[in-house]
mmCIF file of C-alpha atoms and ligand atoms in Angstrom:
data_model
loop_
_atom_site.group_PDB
_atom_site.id
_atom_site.type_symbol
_atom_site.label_atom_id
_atom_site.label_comp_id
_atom_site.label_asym_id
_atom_site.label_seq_id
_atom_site.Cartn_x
_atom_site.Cartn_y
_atom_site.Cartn_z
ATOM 1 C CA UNK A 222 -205.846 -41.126 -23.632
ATOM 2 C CA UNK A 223 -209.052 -40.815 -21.383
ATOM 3 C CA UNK A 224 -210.623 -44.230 -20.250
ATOM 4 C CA UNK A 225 -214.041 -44.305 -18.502
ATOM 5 C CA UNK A 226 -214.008 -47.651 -16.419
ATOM 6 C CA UNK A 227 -216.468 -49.439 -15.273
ATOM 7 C CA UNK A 228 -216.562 -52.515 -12.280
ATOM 8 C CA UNK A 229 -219.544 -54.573 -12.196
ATOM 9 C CA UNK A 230 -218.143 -57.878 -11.157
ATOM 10 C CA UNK A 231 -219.810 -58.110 -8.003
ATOM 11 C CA UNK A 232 -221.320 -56.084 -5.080
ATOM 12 C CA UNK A 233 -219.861 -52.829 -5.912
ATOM 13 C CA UNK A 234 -220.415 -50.611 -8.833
ATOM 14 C CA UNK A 235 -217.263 -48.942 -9.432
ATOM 15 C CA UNK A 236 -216.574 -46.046 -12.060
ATOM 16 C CA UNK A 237 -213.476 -43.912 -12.674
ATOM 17 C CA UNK A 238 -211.848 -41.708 -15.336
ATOM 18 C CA UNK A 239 -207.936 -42.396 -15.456
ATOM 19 C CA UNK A 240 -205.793 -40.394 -18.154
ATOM 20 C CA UNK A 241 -202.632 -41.633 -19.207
ATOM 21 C CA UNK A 242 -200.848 -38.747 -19.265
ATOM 22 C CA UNK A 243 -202.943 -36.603 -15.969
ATOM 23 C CA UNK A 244 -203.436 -40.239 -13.674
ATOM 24 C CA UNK A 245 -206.426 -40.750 -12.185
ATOM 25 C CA UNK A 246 -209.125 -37.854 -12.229
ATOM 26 C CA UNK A 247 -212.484 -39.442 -10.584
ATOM 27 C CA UNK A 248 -213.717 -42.309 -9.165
ATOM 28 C CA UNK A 249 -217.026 -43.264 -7.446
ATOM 29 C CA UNK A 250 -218.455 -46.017 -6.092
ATOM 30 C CA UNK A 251 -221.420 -47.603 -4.936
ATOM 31 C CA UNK A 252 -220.939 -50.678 -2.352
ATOM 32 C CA UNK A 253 -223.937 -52.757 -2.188
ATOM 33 C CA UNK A 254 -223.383 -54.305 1.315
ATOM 34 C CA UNK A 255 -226.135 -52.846 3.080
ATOM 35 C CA UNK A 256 -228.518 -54.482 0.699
ATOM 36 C CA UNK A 257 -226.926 -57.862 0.990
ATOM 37 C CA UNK A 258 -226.345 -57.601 4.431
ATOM 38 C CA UNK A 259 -229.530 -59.541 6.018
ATOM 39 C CA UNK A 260 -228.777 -62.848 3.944
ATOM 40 C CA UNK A 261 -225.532 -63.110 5.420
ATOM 41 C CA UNK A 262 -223.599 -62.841 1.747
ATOM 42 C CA UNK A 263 -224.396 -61.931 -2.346
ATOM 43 C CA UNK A 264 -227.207 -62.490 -3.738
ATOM 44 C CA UNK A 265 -226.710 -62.431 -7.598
ATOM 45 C CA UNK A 266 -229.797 -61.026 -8.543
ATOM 46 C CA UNK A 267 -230.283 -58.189 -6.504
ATOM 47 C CA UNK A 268 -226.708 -57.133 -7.167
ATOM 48 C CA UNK A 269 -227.540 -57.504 -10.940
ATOM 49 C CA UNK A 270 -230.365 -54.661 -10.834
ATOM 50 C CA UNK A 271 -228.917 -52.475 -8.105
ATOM 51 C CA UNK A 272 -225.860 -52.044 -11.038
ATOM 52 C CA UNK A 273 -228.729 -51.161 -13.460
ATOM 53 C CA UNK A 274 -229.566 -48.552 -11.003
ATOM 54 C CA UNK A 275 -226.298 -47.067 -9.972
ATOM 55 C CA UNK A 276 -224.461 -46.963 -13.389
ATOM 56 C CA UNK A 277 -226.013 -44.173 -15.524
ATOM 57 C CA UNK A 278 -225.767 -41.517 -12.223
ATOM 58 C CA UNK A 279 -222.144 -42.529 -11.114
ATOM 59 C CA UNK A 280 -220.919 -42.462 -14.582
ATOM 60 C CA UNK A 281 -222.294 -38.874 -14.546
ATOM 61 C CA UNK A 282 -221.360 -37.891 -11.236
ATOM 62 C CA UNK A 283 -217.285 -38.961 -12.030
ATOM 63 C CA UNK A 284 -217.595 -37.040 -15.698
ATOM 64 C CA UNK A 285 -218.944 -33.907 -13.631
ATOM 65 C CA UNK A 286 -215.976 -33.789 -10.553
ATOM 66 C CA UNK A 287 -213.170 -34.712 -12.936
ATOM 67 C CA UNK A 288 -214.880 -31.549 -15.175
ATOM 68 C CA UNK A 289 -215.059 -33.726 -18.197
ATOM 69 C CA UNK A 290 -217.609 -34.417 -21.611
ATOM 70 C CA UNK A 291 -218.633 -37.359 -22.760
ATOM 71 C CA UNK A 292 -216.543 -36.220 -25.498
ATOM 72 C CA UNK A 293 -213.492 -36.046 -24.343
ATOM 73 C CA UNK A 294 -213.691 -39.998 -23.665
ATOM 74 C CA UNK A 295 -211.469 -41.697 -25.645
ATOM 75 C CA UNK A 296 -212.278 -45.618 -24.787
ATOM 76 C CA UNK A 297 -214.472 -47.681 -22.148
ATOM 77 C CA UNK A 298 -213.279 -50.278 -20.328
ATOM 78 C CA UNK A 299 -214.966 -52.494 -18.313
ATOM 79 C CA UNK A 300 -214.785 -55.605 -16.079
ATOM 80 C CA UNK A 301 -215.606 -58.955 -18.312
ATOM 81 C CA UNK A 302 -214.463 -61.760 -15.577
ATOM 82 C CA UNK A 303 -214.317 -63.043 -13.545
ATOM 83 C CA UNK A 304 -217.240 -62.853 -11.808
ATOM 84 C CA UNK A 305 -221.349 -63.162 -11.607
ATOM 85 C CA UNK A 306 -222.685 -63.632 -14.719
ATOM 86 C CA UNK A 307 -225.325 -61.114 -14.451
ATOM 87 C CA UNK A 308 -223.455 -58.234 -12.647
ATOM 88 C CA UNK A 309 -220.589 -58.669 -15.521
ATOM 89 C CA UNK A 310 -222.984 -58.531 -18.182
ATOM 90 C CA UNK A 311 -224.550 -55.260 -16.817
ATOM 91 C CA UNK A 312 -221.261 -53.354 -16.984
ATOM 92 C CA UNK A 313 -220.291 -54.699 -20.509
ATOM 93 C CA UNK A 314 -223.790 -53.657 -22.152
ATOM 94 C CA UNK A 315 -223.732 -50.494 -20.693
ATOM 95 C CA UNK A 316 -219.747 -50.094 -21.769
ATOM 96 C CA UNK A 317 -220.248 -51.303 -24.961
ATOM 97 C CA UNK A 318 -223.707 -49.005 -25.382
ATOM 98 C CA UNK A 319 -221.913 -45.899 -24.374
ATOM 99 C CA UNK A 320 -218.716 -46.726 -26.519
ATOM 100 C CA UNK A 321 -221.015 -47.307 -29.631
ATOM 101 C CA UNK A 322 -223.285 -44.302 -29.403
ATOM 102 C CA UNK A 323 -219.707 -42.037 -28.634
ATOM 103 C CA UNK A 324 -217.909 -44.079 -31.005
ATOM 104 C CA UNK A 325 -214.779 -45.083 -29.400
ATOM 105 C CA UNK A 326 -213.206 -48.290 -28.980
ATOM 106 C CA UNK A 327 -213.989 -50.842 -25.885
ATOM 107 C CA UNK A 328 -212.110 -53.438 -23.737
ATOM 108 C CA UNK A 329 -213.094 -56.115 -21.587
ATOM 109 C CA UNK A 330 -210.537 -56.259 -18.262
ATOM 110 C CA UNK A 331 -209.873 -58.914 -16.423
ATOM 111 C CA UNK A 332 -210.728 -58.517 -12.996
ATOM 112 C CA UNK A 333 -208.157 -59.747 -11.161
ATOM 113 C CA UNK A 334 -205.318 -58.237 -13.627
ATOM 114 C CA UNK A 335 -207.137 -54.914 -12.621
ATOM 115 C CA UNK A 336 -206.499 -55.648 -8.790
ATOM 116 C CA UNK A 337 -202.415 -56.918 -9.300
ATOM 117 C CA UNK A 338 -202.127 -53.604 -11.183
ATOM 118 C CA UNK A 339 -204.029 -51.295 -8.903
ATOM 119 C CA UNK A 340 -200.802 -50.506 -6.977
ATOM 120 C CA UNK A 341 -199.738 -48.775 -9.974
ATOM 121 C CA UNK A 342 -201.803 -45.757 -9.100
ATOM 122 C CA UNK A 343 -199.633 -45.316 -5.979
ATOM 123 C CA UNK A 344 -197.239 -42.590 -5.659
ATOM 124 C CA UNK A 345 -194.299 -45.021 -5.766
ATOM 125 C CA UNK A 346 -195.136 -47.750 -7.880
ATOM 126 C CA UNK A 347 -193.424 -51.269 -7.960
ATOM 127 C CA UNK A 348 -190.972 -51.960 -11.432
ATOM 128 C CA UNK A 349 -191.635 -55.622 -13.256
ATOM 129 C CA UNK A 350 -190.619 -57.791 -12.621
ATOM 130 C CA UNK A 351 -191.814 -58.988 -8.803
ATOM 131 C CA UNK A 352 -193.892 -61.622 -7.168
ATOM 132 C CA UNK A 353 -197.884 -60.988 -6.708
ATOM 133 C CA UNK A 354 -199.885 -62.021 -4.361
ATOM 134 C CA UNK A 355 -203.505 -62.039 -5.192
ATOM 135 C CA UNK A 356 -205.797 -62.349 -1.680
ATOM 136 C CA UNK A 357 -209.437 -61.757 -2.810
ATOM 137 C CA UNK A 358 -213.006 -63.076 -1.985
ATOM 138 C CA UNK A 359 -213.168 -65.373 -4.926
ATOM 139 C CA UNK A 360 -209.148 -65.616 -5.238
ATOM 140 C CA UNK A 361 -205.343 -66.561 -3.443
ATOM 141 C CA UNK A 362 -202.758 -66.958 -6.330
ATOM 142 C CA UNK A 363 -198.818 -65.820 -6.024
ATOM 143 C CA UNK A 364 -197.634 -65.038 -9.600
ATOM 144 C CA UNK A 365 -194.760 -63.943 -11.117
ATOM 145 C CA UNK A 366 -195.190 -60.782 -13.292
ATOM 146 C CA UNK A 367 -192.652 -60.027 -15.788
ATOM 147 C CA UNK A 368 -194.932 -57.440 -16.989
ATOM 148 C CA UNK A 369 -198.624 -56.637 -18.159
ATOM 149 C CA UNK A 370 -199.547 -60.032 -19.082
ATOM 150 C CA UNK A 371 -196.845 -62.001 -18.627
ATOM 151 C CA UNK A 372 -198.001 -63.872 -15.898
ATOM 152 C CA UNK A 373 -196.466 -67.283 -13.973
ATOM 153 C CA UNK A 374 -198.876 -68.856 -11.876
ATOM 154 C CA UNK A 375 -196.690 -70.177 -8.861
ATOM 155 C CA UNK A 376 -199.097 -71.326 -6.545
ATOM 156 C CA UNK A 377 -202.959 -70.960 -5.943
ATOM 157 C CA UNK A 378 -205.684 -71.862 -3.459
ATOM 158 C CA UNK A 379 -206.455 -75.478 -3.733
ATOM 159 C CA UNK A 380 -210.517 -75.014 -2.063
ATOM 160 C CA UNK A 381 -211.396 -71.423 -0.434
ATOM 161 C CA UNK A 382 -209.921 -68.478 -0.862
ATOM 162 C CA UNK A 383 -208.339 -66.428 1.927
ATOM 163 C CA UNK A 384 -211.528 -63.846 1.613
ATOM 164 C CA UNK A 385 -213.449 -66.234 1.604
ATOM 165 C CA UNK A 386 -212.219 -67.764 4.698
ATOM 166 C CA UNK A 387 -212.262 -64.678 6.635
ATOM 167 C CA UNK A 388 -216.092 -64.374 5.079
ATOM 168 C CA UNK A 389 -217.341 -68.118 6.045
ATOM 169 C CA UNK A 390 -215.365 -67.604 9.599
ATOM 170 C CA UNK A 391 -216.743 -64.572 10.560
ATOM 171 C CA UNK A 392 -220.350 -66.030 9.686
ATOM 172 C CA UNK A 393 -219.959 -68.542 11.965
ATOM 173 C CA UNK A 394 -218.637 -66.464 14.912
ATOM 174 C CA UNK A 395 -222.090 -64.619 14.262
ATOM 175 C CA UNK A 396 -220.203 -61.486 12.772
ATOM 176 C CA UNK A 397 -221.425 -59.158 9.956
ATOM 177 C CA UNK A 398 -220.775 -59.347 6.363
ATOM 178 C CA UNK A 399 -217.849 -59.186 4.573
ATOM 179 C CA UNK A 400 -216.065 -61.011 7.211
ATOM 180 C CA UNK A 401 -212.842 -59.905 6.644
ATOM 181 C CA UNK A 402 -213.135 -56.237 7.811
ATOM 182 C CA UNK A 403 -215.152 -57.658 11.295
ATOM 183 C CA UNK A 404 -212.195 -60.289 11.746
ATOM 184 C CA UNK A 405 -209.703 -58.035 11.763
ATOM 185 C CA UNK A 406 -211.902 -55.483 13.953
ATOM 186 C CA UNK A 407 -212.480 -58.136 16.713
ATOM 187 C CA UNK A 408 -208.833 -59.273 15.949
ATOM 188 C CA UNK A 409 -207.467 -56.091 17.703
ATOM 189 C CA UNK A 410 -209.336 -56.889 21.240
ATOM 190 C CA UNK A 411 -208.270 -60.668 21.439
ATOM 191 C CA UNK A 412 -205.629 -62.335 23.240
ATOM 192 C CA UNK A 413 -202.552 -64.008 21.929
ATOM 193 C CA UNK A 414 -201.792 -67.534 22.386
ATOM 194 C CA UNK A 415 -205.008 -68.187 23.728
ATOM 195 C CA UNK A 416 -206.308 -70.463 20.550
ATOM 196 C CA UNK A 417 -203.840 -71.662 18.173
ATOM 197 C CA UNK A 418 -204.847 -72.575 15.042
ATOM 198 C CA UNK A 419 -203.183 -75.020 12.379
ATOM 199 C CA UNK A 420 -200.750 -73.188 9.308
ATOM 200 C CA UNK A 421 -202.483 -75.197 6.403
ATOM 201 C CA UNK A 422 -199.378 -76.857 3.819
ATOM 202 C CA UNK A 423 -196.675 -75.098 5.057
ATOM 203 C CA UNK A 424 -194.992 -78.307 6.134
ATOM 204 C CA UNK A 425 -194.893 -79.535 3.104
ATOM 205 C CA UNK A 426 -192.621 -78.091 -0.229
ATOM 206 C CA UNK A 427 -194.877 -76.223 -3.090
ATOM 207 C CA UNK A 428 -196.731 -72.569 -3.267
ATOM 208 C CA UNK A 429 -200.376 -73.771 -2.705
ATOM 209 C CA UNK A 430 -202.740 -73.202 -0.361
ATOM 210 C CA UNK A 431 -205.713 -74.253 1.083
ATOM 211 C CA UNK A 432 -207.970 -72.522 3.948
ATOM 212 C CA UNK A 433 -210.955 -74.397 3.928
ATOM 213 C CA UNK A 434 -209.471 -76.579 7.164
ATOM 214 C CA UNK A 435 -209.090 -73.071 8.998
ATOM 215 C CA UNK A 436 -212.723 -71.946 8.719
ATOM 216 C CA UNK A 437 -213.784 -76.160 10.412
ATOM 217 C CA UNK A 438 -211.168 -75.363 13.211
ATOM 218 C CA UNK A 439 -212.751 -72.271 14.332
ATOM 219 C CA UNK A 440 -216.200 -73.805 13.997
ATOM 220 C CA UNK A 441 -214.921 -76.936 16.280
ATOM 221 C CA UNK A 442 -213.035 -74.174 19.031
ATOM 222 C CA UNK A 443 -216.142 -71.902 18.701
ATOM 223 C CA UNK A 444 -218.840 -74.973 19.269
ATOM 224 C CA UNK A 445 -216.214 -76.393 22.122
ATOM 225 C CA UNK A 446 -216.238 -72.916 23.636
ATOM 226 C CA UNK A 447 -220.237 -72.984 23.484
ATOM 227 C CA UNK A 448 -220.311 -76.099 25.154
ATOM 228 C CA UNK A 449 -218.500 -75.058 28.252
ATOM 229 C CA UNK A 450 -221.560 -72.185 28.105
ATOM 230 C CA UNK A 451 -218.835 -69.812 26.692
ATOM 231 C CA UNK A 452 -220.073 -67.574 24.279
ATOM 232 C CA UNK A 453 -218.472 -64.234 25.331
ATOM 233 C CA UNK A 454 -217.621 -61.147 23.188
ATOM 234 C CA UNK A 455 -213.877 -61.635 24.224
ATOM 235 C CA UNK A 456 -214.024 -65.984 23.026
ATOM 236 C CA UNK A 457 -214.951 -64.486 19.634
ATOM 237 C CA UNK A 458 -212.372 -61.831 19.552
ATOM 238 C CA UNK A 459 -209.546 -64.634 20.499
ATOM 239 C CA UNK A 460 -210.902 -67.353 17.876
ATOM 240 C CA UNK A 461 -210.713 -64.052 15.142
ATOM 241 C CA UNK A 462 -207.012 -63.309 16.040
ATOM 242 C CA UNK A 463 -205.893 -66.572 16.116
ATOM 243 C CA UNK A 464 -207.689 -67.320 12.772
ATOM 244 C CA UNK A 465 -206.350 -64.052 11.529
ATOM 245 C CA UNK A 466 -202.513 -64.872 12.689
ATOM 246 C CA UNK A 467 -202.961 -68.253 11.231
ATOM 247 C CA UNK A 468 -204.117 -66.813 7.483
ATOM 248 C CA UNK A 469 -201.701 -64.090 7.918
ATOM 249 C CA UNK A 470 -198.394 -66.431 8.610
ATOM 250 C CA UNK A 471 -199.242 -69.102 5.881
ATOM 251 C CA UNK A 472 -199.133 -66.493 3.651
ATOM 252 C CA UNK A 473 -195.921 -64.818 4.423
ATOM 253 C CA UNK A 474 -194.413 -68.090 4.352
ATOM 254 C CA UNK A 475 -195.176 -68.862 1.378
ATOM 255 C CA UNK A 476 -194.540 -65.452 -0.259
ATOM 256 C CA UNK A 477 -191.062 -65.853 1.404
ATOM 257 C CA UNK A 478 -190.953 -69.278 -0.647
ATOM 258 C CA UNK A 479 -191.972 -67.720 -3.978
ATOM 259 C CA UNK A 480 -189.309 -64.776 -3.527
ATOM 260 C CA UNK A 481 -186.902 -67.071 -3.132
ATOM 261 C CA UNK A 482 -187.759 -69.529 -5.572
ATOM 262 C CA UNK A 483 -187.585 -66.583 -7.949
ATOM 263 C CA UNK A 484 -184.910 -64.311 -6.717
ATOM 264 C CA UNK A 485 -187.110 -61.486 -6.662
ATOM 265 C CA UNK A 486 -186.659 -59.157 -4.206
ATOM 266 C CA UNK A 487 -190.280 -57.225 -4.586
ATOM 267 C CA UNK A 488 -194.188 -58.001 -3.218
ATOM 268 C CA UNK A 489 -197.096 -56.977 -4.836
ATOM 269 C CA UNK A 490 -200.185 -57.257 -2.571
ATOM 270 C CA UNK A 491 -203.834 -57.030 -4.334
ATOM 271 C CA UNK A 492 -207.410 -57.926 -3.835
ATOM 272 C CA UNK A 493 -209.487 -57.301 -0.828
ATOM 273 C CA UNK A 494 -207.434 -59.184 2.125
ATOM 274 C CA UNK A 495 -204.549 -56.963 1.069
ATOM 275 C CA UNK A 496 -206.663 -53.995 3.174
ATOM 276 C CA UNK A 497 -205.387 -56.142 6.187
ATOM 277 C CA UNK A 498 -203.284 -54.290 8.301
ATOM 278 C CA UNK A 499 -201.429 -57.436 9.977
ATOM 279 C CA UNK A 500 -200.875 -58.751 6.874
ATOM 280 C CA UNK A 501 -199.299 -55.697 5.781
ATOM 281 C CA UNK A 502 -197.225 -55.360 9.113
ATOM 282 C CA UNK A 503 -196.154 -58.923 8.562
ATOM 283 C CA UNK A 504 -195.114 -58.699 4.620
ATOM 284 C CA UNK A 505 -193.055 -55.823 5.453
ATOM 285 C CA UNK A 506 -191.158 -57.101 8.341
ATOM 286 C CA UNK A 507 -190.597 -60.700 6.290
ATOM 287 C CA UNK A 508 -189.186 -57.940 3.255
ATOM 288 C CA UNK A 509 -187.560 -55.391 5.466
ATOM 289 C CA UNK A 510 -185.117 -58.858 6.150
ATOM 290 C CA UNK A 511 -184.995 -59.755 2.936
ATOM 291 C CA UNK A 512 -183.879 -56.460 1.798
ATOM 292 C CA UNK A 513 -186.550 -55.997 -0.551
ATOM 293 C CA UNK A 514 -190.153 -53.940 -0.430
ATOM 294 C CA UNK A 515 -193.905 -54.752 -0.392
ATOM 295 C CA UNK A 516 -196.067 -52.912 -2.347
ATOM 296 C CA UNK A 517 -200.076 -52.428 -2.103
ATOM 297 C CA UNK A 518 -202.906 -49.667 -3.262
ATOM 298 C CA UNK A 519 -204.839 -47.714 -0.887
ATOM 299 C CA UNK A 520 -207.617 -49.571 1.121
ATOM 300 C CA UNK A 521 -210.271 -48.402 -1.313
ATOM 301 C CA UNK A 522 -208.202 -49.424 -4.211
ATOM 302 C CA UNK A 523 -207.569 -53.382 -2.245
ATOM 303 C CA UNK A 524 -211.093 -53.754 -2.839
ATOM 304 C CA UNK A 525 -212.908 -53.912 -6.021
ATOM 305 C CA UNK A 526 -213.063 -50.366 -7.576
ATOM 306 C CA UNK A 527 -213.305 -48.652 -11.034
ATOM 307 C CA UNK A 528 -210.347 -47.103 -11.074
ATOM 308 C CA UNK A 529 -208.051 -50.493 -11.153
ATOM 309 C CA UNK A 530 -210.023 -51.508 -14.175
ATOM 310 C CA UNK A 531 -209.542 -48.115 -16.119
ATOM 311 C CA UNK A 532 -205.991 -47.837 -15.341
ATOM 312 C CA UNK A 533 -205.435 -51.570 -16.543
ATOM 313 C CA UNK A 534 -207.882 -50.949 -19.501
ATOM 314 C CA UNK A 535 -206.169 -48.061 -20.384
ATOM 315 C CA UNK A 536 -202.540 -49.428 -20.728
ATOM 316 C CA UNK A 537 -204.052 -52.082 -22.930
ATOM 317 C CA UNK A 538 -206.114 -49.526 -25.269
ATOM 318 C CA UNK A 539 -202.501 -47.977 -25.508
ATOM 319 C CA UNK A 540 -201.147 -50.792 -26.656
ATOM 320 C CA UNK A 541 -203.943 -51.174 -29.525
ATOM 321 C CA UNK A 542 -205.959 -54.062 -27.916
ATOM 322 C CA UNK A 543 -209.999 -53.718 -27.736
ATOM 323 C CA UNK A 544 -212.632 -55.767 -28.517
ATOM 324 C CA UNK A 545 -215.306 -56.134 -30.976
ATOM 325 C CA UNK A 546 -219.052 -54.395 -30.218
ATOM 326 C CA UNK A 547 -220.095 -58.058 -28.875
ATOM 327 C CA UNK A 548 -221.457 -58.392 -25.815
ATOM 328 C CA UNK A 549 -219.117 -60.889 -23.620
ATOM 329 C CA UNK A 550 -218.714 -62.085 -20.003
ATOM 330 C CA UNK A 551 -216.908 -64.769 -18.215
ATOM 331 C CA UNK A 552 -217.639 -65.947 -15.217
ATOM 332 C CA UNK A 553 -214.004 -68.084 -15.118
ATOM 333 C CA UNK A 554 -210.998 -66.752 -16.546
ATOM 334 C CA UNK A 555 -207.442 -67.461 -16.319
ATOM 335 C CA UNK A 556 -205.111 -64.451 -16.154
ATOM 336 C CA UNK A 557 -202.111 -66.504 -17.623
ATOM 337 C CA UNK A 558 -204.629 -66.994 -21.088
ATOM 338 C CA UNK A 559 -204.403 -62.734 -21.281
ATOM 339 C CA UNK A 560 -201.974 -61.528 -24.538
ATOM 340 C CA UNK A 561 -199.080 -60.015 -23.386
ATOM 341 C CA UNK A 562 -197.989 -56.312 -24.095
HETATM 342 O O1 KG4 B 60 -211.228 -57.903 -4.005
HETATM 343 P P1 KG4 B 60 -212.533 -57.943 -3.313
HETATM 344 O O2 KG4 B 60 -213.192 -56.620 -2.974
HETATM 345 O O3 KG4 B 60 -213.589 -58.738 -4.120
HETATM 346 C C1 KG4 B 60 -213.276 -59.879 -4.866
HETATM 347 O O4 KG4 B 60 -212.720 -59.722 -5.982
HETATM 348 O O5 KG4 B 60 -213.544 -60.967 -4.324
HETATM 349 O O6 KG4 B 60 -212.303 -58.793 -1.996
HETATM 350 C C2 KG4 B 60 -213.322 -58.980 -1.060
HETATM 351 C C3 KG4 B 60 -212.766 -59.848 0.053
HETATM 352 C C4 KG4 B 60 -213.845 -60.276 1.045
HETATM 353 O O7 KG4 B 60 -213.706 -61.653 1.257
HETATM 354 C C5 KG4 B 60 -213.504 -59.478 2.294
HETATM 355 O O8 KG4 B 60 -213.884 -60.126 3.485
HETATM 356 C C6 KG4 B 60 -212.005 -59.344 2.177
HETATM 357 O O9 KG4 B 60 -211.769 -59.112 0.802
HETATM 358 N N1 KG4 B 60 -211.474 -58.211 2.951
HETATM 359 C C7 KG4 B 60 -210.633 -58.351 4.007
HETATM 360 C C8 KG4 B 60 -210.403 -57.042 4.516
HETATM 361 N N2 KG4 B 60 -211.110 -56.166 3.750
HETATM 362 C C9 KG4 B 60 -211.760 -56.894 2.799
HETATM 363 N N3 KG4 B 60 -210.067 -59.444 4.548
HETATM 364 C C10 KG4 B 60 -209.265 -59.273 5.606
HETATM 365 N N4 KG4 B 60 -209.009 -58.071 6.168
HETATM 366 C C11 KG4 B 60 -209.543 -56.932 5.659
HETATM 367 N N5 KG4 B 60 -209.276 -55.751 6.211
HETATM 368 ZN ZN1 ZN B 61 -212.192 -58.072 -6.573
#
């Protein structure tokens, strides 16, 4: 079965072409950053028409390097949550558009089911069941995954999300959008032990988390650094390591907590923060003890992309799910509420 897939959830239009028998044959994507650069973050509107713009010519662009028809697609899939309103509904009308005029089937994806199953595109891929974490810009859940969708929320963020504390950090340290990326740039230059900052619930028992306190502790050590008429290149690079070991720790402890509350002896990384490098290292030491394995996609394929959502389309449009030709978003949507395969 060929799937044409289609991300729209938020500043990245994202298209691939993933057969299930050949794997993945094209992807391309466009990454809006540039144009939401100057106001610091997204601005829904703007990403809204630049998807209007970039769809139609990516979509033709993957069909021509994978050598392909619009015939030979079998199914569309495409993002439907969560996510902004109006970038979801631009990928759904044009999904649903192209699926009616070549008359094949479409399915809405969840977003975040596309990310936990990206790693699946890897060369060695991880076997169900195993623990996920989920580290995105809108998202930190661990999850137990007994297979595609049979999901076990363990634990979640209970204010910010990991992205979006590296985002609102990096913002105040006067660094460039998305934050994470410029953290962990900066991260490399600073100095150990220098700032130490706090590792949010991990004294307590339970698989939540919450970051929001981590983004007001580098804003007091930053503004207490200012004061003493500190504002140097190297300050900023210290306060970014330090906030970056911080993040980085509270969530291997608490992956080590939800592997052994399980028994599960494999990691599933997904989502943007999963890109992280340090958080990689550290994941694989904490399983290298264990005697278990960590597994994560390819940096582009951490961040949001079209092929996640065609491969997890496509194992759904194998198993005879798809929707009807209405057009429908969701802005919030639980992954445990998906029907299991
Ligand atoms: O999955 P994603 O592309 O979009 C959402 O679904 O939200 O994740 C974007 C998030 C942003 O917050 C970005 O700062 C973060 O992932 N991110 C990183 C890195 N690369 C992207 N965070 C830490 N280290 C990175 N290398
Ligand atoms: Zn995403």
């Amino acid at each position: 079965m060929l799937v044409l897939g289609l991300e729209t959830s938020c500043d990245e239009t994202g298209v691939a072409l993933y057969d299930s028998e050949h794997g993945l044959l094209a992807d391309a994507l466009f990454s809006q950053i540039d144009l939401h650069r100057i106001y610091g973050g997204v601005v829904p509107e703007l990403a809204s028409r630049d998807h209007v713009k970039r769809m139609l010519p990516l979509i033709r662009d993957v069909l021509a390097s994978a050598n392909r028809a619009p015939a030979d697609i079998d199914a569309v899939a495409y993002t439907a949550g969560p996510g902004l309103v109006g970038a979801l509904l631009v990928g759904a009308s044009c999904a649903q558009a192209l699926a009616f005029a070549w008359g094949v089937p479409a399915l809405g994806v969840h977003h975040m089911e596309g990310h936990l199953l990206a790693p699946m595109l890897e060369e060695s891929p991880p076997a169900f069941p195993f623990v996920a974490l989920l580290v995105s810009g809108g998202h930190t859940q661990l999850v137990r995954v007994d297979g595609i969708g049979r999901y076990e929320l363990l634990g979640e963020s209970v204010d910010d999300a990991a992205g979006e504390a590296f985002d609102k950090t990096a913002k105040l340290l006067g660094l460039g959008y998305p934050g994470g990326p410029e953290i962990a740039r900066m991260a490399q230059q600073g100095v150990a032990g220098r700032f130490v900052f706090p590792r949010p619930m991990t004294d307590r028992p339970g698989l939540d988390f919450s970051f929001s306190g981590l983004k007001t502790f580098a804003l007091n050590t930053w503004q207490r650094c200012l004061a003493e008429a500190d504002d140097s290149e190297q300050t900023r690079c210290d306060i970014a390591l330090a906030f970056q070991q911080a993040v980085v720790e509270t969530l291997t402890i608490k992956c080590r907590r939800a592997l052994k509350q399980t028994r599960l002896k494999q990691l599933v990384i997904a989502g943007g923060v999963s890109a992280n490098v340090s958080l990689r290292e550290n994941l694989a030491a904490m399983l290298g003890e264990m005697g278990g394995q960590v597994f994560y996609a390819r940096p582009r394929f951490c961040t949001d992309n079209g092929a996640m959502i065609a491969y997890a389309g496509c194992q759904r449009l194998l198993a005879g799910q798809h929707d009807g030709p209405q057009i429908e978003v969701r802005a919030r949507w639980t992954m445990e509420s998906l029907p299991a395969l």
